[in-house]
């Protein structure tokens, strides 16, 4: 890592401030993605204010960089401000981790592929490393932030309201959903208080990512879209035109995802255009305040995007922004400024998909485009010509020339601007079917007038790459085969940009065309072979396999005939049970059992282990003359539950607002008197005493008593209570006092409330499941010994009521009794 120069720091300075949990999660998540992580786990406690942990499987942090990994303005992603023009990462300032250290206790555990063992680093408020120790974690980085806003009580108090905390948790989930959609290969998990709230597995493409994030019902009505022109590529999914508005939209924009260069952004101008075209097809009343379910990813050169606009990098600025209203009425050209070109491309895509339905101005002069072989948009007079005419008009008006004013009526009718060459009003450009490039890259075949009976194809919605029903059924997205010139352009355009960074789009296109013309025969042959392979693969994917037919749902008629008209068939008797002969001798078995019964050992004489079954989870036990089948895991489960009931102490967490105990809360004066007679610790200087009775402490209650001159002046408060048992409250304290008062309960086991008992049952089951699958004979003998010592004879079943033993057979005494086996 290197420290950024001072001039670069001044340019990047954004006063990065961590003001919420979602800021912390977003910054750390982007760091994980920049490290190449494919699996990220986010764990929160108390809505993230007590603990935020983000663990990834990325490349990790090198040992040489750990000393400055959280120091302000140290980063490995850029070296100077000029690198922003080729930015390929989400982060670049080197401020996020240092800002988090200023408001929380941060520890970073990291391991690279070259390290033998991971290392955990503890950071101070300035981001400097204060201690380090080895860690068992694997490759990747784990960042843990504790006690967020511990030194900012006002900001922490702002989130004291539970409603605000839940809103913050919803914002965290919305951020994760956005990255889960744009990164299909990413696995994400969100856990809050050890409960998994949301997760998304690795999927193959963006459609599957949308389905995993929003659900199949929300994605079923979305259609894929694609639009490409020089330096601008738009991909996404839009609701099918004409479908029910309630199914394709929501009342808030949390299902409208807009990305620029794979970065989630909040672009109000793009969102406004998308909403206008989507809602134009519905009545105003039904479409009021609705936001469509949309995924829109816009790819533009990094040099035309300024992401250093806000601290959270959710708002961007495209170069040379001009009023968008000009685009709605003037034909398009490929050499637009960045913001104009992006908005125009989005407008073109929406008009082609939903139709021109934005009012008279848009219907009179819709924004339409003509494709010339994928090289971009093509129209008549350029926007520069129109702007020049408007400028000349203003200059002429200033000079006092007699120039006709542009009226609103003529503008909406499309007659305000005229073609300088013909003098006729500018007409909307028609959409034609896209044609392939010729061998000279850019020469388009002559287009003639279409015949009256021939339907004009739509170049956007009916192109070859559009998904068919067969593609949707099989969930396979296919791209259109590329021409040799297009393949050459993809490989050459990047090198031209590197050689001429300041060249315009037209200069770049001209340079690519010249290189294609001067390309040798051997190199041209190579691209033609590639294009041929693309076409063969596309034909193979779109062709139905020979003999394959679409599945037809079976009719219900055969089932109805079978139910109402067929004769009832006689039930066949059970067939012979499968059996296998085994060598067996009653005499030998009796001799071995006789020797086993006379063995001298300290264990009880009632039960003897014979052997383990092949399944390795049950044992054959001899009990007198009976052969029994033992499940040791059920016995261990019951023993664990008994031990937890008697000895487990639930940890009590301090209450922010103590609960005052009165006679009405406890159920009467006799309950209060019974509580006051329980064992208490030594009183403090102020006379306050804390109850130390194990019947209260073991059940997670910490109660203090402040004595007074009379019984009415004493003060009882619950200052701490166990938070591991859900919904533990005053009813459970009343249940403990009832057991003490009416059943004379003396032990902790007798005073366990029902909620605590159910919680301990779950803990016993969890601990029993951690036992190894295969138990040694000594372990099973120890389990039997503890069962006879600790469990009563009447308690011979596990927590779920399943018996420990299952009777197999009795041992015969004579040969005549042997067949009964």
PDB file of C-alpha atoms in Angstrom, residues 542-651:
ATOM      1  CA  UNK A 542     -31.725 -22.508 -30.788  1.00  0.00           C
ATOM      2  CA  UNK A 543     -32.501 -25.752 -32.595  1.00  0.00           C
ATOM      3  CA  UNK A 544     -34.839 -28.176 -30.869  1.00  0.00           C
ATOM      4  CA  UNK A 545     -33.375 -31.685 -30.482  1.00  0.00           C
ATOM      5  CA  UNK A 546     -34.666 -34.095 -33.094  1.00  0.00           C
ATOM      6  CA  UNK A 547     -37.668 -36.037 -31.923  1.00  0.00           C
ATOM      7  CA  UNK A 548     -38.186 -33.874 -28.846  1.00  0.00           C
ATOM      8  CA  UNK A 549     -41.751 -32.774 -28.140  1.00  0.00           C
ATOM      9  CA  UNK A 550     -43.084 -30.362 -25.643  1.00  0.00           C
ATOM     10  CA  UNK A 551     -44.591 -31.887 -22.563  1.00  0.00           C
ATOM     11  CA  UNK A 552     -48.370 -31.927 -22.405  1.00  0.00           C
ATOM     12  CA  UNK A 553     -50.105 -31.944 -19.059  1.00  0.00           C
ATOM     13  CA  UNK A 554     -51.812 -35.301 -18.469  1.00  0.00           C
ATOM     14  CA  UNK A 555     -55.592 -35.372 -18.542  1.00  0.00           C
ATOM     15  CA  UNK A 556     -57.600 -36.106 -15.406  1.00  0.00           C
ATOM     16  CA  UNK A 557     -60.017 -38.382 -17.281  1.00  0.00           C
ATOM     17  CA  UNK A 558     -58.122 -41.669 -16.605  1.00  0.00           C
ATOM     18  CA  UNK A 559     -58.146 -40.878 -12.893  1.00  0.00           C
ATOM     19  CA  UNK A 560     -61.892 -40.163 -12.956  1.00  0.00           C
ATOM     20  CA  UNK A 561     -62.572 -43.393 -14.861  1.00  0.00           C
ATOM     21  CA  UNK A 562     -60.578 -45.357 -12.346  1.00  0.00           C
ATOM     22  CA  UNK A 563     -62.470 -43.801  -9.422  1.00  0.00           C
ATOM     23  CA  UNK A 564     -66.038 -44.095 -10.713  1.00  0.00           C
ATOM     24  CA  UNK A 565     -66.198 -46.837 -13.350  1.00  0.00           C
ATOM     25  CA  UNK A 566     -63.511 -49.365 -12.651  1.00  0.00           C
ATOM     26  CA  UNK A 567     -64.195 -52.441 -10.542  1.00  0.00           C
ATOM     27  CA  UNK A 568     -62.475 -52.500  -7.168  1.00  0.00           C
ATOM     28  CA  UNK A 569     -59.437 -54.721  -7.318  1.00  0.00           C
ATOM     29  CA  UNK A 570     -58.803 -57.264  -4.651  1.00  0.00           C
ATOM     30  CA  UNK A 571     -55.979 -56.419  -2.407  1.00  0.00           C
ATOM     31  CA  UNK A 572     -53.152 -58.810  -2.570  1.00  0.00           C
ATOM     32  CA  UNK A 573     -51.767 -60.222   0.601  1.00  0.00           C
ATOM     33  CA  UNK A 574     -48.367 -59.170   1.781  1.00  0.00           C
ATOM     34  CA  UNK A 575     -45.585 -60.998   0.040  1.00  0.00           C
ATOM     35  CA  UNK A 576     -42.954 -62.980   1.832  1.00  0.00           C
ATOM     36  CA  UNK A 577     -40.555 -60.913   3.838  1.00  0.00           C
ATOM     37  CA  UNK A 578     -36.976 -60.976   2.597  1.00  0.00           C
ATOM     38  CA  UNK A 579     -34.751 -63.100   4.773  1.00  0.00           C
ATOM     39  CA  UNK A 580     -31.222 -64.402   4.783  1.00  0.00           C
ATOM     40  CA  UNK A 581     -30.077 -67.547   6.588  1.00  0.00           C
ATOM     41  CA  UNK A 582     -27.350 -67.017   9.176  1.00  0.00           C
ATOM     42  CA  UNK A 583     -25.339 -69.615  11.096  1.00  0.00           C
ATOM     43  CA  UNK A 584     -26.679 -69.786  14.648  1.00  0.00           C
ATOM     44  CA  UNK A 585     -26.280 -72.097  17.627  1.00  0.00           C
ATOM     45  CA  UNK A 586     -28.370 -71.777  20.776  1.00  0.00           C
ATOM     46  CA  UNK A 587     -25.825 -73.786  22.772  1.00  0.00           C
ATOM     47  CA  UNK A 588     -22.967 -71.460  21.892  1.00  0.00           C
ATOM     48  CA  UNK A 589     -25.077 -68.369  22.627  1.00  0.00           C
ATOM     49  CA  UNK A 590     -26.122 -69.777  26.013  1.00  0.00           C
ATOM     50  CA  UNK A 591     -22.544 -70.582  26.934  1.00  0.00           C
ATOM     51  CA  UNK A 592     -21.287 -67.087  26.064  1.00  0.00           C
ATOM     52  CA  UNK A 593     -24.126 -65.403  27.929  1.00  0.00           C
ATOM     53  CA  UNK A 594     -23.500 -67.689  30.918  1.00  0.00           C
ATOM     54  CA  UNK A 595     -19.822 -66.700  31.014  1.00  0.00           C
ATOM     55  CA  UNK A 596     -20.779 -63.051  30.590  1.00  0.00           C
ATOM     56  CA  UNK A 597     -23.187 -63.153  33.554  1.00  0.00           C
ATOM     57  CA  UNK A 598     -20.463 -64.435  35.924  1.00  0.00           C
ATOM     58  CA  UNK A 599     -17.811 -61.887  35.057  1.00  0.00           C
ATOM     59  CA  UNK A 600     -16.622 -59.930  38.097  1.00  0.00           C
ATOM     60  CA  UNK A 601     -16.582 -56.184  37.632  1.00  0.00           C
ATOM     61  CA  UNK A 602     -17.794 -53.123  39.560  1.00  0.00           C
ATOM     62  CA  UNK A 603     -20.621 -52.425  37.102  1.00  0.00           C
ATOM     63  CA  UNK A 604     -24.229 -53.326  38.022  1.00  0.00           C
ATOM     64  CA  UNK A 605     -25.185 -56.900  37.249  1.00  0.00           C
ATOM     65  CA  UNK A 606     -28.480 -55.991  35.565  1.00  0.00           C
ATOM     66  CA  UNK A 607     -27.206 -54.769  32.168  1.00  0.00           C
ATOM     67  CA  UNK A 608     -24.417 -56.170  29.979  1.00  0.00           C
ATOM     68  CA  UNK A 609     -23.237 -54.949  26.574  1.00  0.00           C
ATOM     69  CA  UNK A 610     -23.165 -57.692  23.936  1.00  0.00           C
ATOM     70  CA  UNK A 611     -22.057 -55.962  20.733  1.00  0.00           C
ATOM     71  CA  UNK A 612     -22.616 -53.012  18.454  1.00  0.00           C
ATOM     72  CA  UNK A 613     -24.871 -53.268  15.414  1.00  0.00           C
ATOM     73  CA  UNK A 614     -23.560 -52.636  11.915  1.00  0.00           C
ATOM     74  CA  UNK A 615     -25.358 -49.286  11.845  1.00  0.00           C
ATOM     75  CA  UNK A 616     -22.953 -48.074  14.601  1.00  0.00           C
ATOM     76  CA  UNK A 617     -25.703 -46.189  16.387  1.00  0.00           C
ATOM     77  CA  UNK A 618     -27.351 -48.926  18.506  1.00  0.00           C
ATOM     78  CA  UNK A 619     -26.043 -51.581  20.903  1.00  0.00           C
ATOM     79  CA  UNK A 620     -27.370 -55.021  21.889  1.00  0.00           C
ATOM     80  CA  UNK A 621     -27.710 -55.277  25.684  1.00  0.00           C
ATOM     81  CA  UNK A 622     -28.380 -58.322  27.862  1.00  0.00           C
ATOM     82  CA  UNK A 623     -30.772 -57.698  30.732  1.00  0.00           C
ATOM     83  CA  UNK A 624     -31.313 -60.988  32.581  1.00  0.00           C
ATOM     84  CA  UNK A 625     -32.767 -63.350  29.983  1.00  0.00           C
ATOM     85  CA  UNK A 626     -33.812 -60.556  27.629  1.00  0.00           C
ATOM     86  CA  UNK A 627     -31.942 -59.193  24.659  1.00  0.00           C
ATOM     87  CA  UNK A 628     -32.559 -55.433  24.395  1.00  0.00           C
ATOM     88  CA  UNK A 629     -31.601 -52.842  21.768  1.00  0.00           C
ATOM     89  CA  UNK A 630     -30.094 -49.693  23.346  1.00  0.00           C
ATOM     90  CA  UNK A 631     -29.934 -46.194  21.821  1.00  0.00           C
ATOM     91  CA  UNK A 632     -27.124 -44.473  23.822  1.00  0.00           C
ATOM     92  CA  UNK A 633     -27.851 -41.054  22.345  1.00  0.00           C
ATOM     93  CA  UNK A 634     -31.318 -40.976  23.923  1.00  0.00           C
ATOM     94  CA  UNK A 635     -29.805 -41.837  27.297  1.00  0.00           C
ATOM     95  CA  UNK A 636     -27.142 -39.126  26.947  1.00  0.00           C
ATOM     96  CA  UNK A 637     -29.830 -36.620  25.962  1.00  0.00           C
ATOM     97  CA  UNK A 638     -31.820 -37.364  29.121  1.00  0.00           C
ATOM     98  CA  UNK A 639     -28.697 -37.166  31.288  1.00  0.00           C
ATOM     99  CA  UNK A 640     -27.721 -33.807  29.796  1.00  0.00           C
ATOM    100  CA  UNK A 641     -31.232 -32.443  30.349  1.00  0.00           C
ATOM    101  CA  UNK A 642     -31.225 -33.558  33.987  1.00  0.00           C
ATOM    102  CA  UNK A 643     -27.829 -31.974  34.575  1.00  0.00           C
ATOM    103  CA  UNK A 644     -28.905 -28.701  32.946  1.00  0.00           C
ATOM    104  CA  UNK A 645     -32.087 -28.585  35.026  1.00  0.00           C
ATOM    105  CA  UNK A 646     -30.108 -28.957  38.227  1.00  0.00           C
ATOM    106  CA  UNK A 647     -26.950 -26.934  37.593  1.00  0.00           C
ATOM    107  CA  UNK A 648     -27.270 -24.582  34.595  1.00  0.00           C
ATOM    108  CA  UNK A 649     -27.237 -20.855  35.377  1.00  0.00           C
ATOM    109  CA  UNK A 650     -28.738 -18.593  32.744  1.00  0.00           C
ATOM    110  CA  UNK A 651     -26.597 -15.460  32.146  1.00  0.00           C
TER     111      UNK A 651
END
